[in-house]
Coordinates of C-alpha atoms and ligand atoms in Angstrom, one line a residue:
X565 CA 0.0 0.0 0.0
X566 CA 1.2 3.5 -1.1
X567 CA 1.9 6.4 1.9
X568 CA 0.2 9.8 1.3
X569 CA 2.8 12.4 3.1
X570 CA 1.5 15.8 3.3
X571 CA 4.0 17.9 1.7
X572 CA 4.6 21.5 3.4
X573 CA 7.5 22.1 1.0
X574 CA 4.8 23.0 -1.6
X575 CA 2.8 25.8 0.4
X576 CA 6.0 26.6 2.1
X577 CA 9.3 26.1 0.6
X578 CA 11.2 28.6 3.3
X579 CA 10.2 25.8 6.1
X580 CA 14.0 24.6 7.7
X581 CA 12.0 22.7 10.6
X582 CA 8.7 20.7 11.4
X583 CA 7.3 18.3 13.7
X584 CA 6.4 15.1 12.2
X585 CA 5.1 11.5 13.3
X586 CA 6.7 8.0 11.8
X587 CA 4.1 6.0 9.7
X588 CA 6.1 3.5 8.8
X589 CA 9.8 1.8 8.1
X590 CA 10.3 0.2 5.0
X591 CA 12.5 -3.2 4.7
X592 CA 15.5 -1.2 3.4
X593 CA 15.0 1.7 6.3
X594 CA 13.5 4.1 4.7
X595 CA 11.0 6.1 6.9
X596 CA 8.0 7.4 6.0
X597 CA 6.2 10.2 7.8
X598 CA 2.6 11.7 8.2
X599 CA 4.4 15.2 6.8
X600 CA 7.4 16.4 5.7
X601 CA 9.3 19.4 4.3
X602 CA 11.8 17.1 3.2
X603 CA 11.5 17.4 -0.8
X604 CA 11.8 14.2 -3.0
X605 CA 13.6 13.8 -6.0
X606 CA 11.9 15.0 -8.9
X607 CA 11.0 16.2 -11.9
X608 CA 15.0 17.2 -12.1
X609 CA 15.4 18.3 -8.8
X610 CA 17.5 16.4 -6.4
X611 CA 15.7 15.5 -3.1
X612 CA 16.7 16.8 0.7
X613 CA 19.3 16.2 3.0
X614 CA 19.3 16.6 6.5
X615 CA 18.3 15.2 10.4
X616 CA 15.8 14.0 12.4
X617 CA 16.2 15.0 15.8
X618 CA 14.5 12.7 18.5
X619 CA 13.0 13.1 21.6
X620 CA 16.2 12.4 23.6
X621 CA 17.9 14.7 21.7
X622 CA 20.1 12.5 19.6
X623 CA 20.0 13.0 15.6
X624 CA 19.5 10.6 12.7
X625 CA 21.2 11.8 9.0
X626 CA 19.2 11.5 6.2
X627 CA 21.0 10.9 3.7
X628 CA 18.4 11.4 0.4
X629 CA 14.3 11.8 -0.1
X630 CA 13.0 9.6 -2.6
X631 CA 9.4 8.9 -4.1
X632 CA 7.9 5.5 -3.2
X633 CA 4.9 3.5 -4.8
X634 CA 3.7 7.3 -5.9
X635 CA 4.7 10.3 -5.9
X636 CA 2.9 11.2 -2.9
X637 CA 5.1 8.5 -0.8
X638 CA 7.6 10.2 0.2
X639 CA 10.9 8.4 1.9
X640 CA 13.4 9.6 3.9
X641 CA 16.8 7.6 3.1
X642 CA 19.3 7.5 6.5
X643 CA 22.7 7.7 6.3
X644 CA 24.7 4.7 6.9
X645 CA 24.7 2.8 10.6
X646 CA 22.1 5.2 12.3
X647 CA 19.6 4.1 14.8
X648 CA 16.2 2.8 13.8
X649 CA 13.0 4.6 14.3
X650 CA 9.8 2.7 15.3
X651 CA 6.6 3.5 13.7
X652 CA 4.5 6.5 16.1
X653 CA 7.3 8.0 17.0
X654 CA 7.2 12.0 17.0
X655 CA 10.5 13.8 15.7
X656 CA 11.6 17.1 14.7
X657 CA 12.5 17.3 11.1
X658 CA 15.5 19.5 9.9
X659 CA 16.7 19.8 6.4
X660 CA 19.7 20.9 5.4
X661 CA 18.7 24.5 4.6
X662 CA 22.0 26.1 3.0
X663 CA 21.8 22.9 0.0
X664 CA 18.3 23.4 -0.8
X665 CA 18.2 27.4 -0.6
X666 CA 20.9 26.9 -3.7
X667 CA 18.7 24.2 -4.9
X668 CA 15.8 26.7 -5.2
X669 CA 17.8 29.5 -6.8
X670 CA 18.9 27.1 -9.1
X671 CA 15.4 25.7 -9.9
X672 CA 14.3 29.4 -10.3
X673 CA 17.3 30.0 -12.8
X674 CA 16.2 26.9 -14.7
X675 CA 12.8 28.6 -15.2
X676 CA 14.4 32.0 -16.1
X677 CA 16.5 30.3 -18.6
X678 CA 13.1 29.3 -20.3
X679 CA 12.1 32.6 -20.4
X680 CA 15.2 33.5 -22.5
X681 CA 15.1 30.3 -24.5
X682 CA 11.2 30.1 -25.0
X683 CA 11.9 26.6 -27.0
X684 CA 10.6 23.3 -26.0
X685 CA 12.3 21.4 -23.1
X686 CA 13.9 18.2 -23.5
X687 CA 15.3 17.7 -20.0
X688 CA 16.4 19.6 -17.2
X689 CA 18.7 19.1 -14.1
X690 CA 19.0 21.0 -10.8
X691 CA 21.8 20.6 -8.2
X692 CA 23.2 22.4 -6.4
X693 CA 26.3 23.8 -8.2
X694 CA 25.4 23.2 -11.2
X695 CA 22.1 22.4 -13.1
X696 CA 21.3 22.4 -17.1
X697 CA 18.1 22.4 -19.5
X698 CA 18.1 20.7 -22.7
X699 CA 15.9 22.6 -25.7
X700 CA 15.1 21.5 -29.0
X701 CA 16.8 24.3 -30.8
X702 CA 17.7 24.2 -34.4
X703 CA 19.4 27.0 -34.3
X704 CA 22.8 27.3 -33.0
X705 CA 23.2 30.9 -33.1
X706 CA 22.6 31.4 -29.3
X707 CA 26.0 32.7 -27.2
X708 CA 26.2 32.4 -23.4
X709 CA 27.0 35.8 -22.8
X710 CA 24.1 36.7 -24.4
X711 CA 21.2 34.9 -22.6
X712 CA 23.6 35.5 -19.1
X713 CA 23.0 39.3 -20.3
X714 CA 18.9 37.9 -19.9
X715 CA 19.0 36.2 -17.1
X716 CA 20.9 39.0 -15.6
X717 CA 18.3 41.4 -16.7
X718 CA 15.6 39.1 -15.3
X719 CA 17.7 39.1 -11.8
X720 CA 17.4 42.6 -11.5
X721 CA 14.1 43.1 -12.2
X722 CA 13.7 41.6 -8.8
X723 CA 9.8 39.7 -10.4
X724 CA 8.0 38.2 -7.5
X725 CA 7.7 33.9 -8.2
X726 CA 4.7 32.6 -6.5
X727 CA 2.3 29.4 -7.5
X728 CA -1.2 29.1 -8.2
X729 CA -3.2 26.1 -9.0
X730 CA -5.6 25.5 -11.6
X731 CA -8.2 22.6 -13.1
X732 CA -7.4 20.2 -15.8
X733 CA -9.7 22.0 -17.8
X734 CA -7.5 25.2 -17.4
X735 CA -4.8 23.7 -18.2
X736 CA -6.2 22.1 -21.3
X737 CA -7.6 25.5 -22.4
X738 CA -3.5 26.8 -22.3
X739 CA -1.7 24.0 -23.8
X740 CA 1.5 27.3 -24.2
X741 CA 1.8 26.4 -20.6
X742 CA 3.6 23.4 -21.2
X743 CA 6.9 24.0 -22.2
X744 CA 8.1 20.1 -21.7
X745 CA 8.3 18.4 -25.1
X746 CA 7.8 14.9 -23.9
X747 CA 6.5 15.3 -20.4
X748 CA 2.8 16.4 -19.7
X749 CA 2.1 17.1 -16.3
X750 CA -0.4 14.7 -14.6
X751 CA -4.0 15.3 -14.9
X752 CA -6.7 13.7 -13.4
X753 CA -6.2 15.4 -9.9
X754 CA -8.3 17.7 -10.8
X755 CA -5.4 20.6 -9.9
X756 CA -2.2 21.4 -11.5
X757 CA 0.7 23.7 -9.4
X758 CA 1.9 26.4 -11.6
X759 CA 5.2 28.2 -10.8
X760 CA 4.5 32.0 -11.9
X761 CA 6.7 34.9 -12.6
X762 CA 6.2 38.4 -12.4
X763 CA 3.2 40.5 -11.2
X764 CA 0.2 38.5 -12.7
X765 CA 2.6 36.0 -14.2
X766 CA 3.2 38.8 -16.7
X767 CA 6.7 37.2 -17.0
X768 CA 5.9 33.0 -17.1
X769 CA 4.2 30.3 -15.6
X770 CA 4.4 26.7 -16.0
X771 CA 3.6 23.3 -14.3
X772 CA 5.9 22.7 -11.7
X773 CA 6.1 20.7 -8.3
X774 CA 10.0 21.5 -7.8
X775 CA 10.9 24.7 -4.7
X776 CA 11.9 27.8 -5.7
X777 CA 13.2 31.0 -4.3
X778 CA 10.2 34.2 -4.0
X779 CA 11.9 36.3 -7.0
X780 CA 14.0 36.3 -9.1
X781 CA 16.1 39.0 -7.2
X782 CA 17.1 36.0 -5.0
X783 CA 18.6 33.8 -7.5
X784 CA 21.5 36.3 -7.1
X785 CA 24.1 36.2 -10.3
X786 CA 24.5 33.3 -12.2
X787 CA 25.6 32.9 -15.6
X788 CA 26.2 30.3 -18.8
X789 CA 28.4 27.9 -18.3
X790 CA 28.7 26.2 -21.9
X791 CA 26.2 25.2 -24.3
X792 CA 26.8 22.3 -26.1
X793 CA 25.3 20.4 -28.7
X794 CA 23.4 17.4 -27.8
X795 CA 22.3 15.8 -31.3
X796 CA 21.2 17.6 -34.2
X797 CA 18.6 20.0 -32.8
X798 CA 19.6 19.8 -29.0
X799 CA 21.1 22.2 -27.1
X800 CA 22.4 21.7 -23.6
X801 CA 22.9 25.1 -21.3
X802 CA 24.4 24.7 -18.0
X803 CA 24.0 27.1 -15.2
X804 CA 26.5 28.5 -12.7
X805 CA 26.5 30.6 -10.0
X806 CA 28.7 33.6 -9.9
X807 CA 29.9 36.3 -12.9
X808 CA 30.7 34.8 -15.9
X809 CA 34.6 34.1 -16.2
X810 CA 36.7 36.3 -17.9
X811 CA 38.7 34.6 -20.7
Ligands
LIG577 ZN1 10.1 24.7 -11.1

């Protein structure tokens, strides 16, 4: 049987801490709660680290978050030779809040890069140093100092990013909501997340479950790291943080 985990990382992606209750173990240790703001790997972002801390006072790692059966399991991995947890027991969750604030500029830079880009997406990857989106592009023509110069210009502007949620139906009447060449977001729900940009989403919005940052003034500098040529019409941009180097 699958695990519904209430997931406070989508109203609230600022939470560091929570209070949470152990549903169950899994036969590999993984531990499942009754919430979390632990986020799992998906949709190209890479899941939390962090600790549990127990009623005693003593600390579990975690070493990854995972989906399970669906993608509303959600499973804590622990780190190597740590203590087990039984089932009912209250902790306090803690995730490693420096790694996923940089997760969630990146994940905002990712959607900034297909503001600049507006081509279709053939796969994207955010971590924390270093994340990339693939585009069907055929043309080549595109330099990285001159989408850093719009990303940059997108930074400044300091645009508010906030979600919404709307029907299947909506979603159906804006198919240019979808930027993702090959992967639809679920319907059937009956609600679908969208990560908006700007005042009125006068700059983007687009199905998302990933964290973000709350504007783009947050995602700080960043720039092109390479683009590079991924097939005949794909095009590969990486992100960094930081100015672009000098060469
Ligand atoms: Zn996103």
């Amino acid at each position: 049987m699958a695990y519904r985990t209430e997931a406070l990382f989508r109203d609230d992606a600022y939470l560091k801490t929570a209070d949470a209750t152990v549903v169950a173990v899994n036969d590999r240790g993984g531990i499942i709660f009754d919430r979390t703001i632990f986020y799992a790997t998906s949709g190209g972002q890479l899941g939390d680290s962090g600790a549990l801390e127990r009623a005693d006072g003593s600390r579990i790692e975690i070493a990854a978050t995972i989906t399970g059966e669906t993608k509303d399991e959600i499973i804590h991995v622990p780190a190597p030779a740590q203590a087990a947890l039984a089932v009912g027991e209250k902790v306090k969750l803690a995730i490693d809040w420096e790694r996923r604030h940089l997760l969630m500029r990146m994940h905002a830079a990712c959607h900034l890069l297909t503001v600049v880009c507006p081509f279709p997406i053939t796969g994207a990857s955010v971590s924390e140093d270093d994340s990339r989106v693939d585009f069907d592009i055929p043309d080549a023509s595109f330099t990285g100092e001159e989408v850093t110069a719009g990303l940059m210009d997108l930074v400044r502007a300091d645009h508010p990013i906030f979600t919404r949620l709307i029907s299947d139906e909506e979603l159906a009447a804006n198919p240019g909501l979808v930027k993702s060449k090959n992967v639809r977001p679920p319907v059937g729900t009956g609600k679908i997340r969208l990560v908006c940009i700007g005042e009125n989403a006068s700059v983007d919005s687009q199905p998302c479950g990933g964290t973000h940052v709350k504007s783009t003034g947050e995602v700080g500098e960043i720039h092109i790291g390479k683009i590079e040529k991924k097939g005949r019409e794909n095009r590969r941009f990486r992100i960094r943080f930081g100015p672009m180097p000098a060469n």
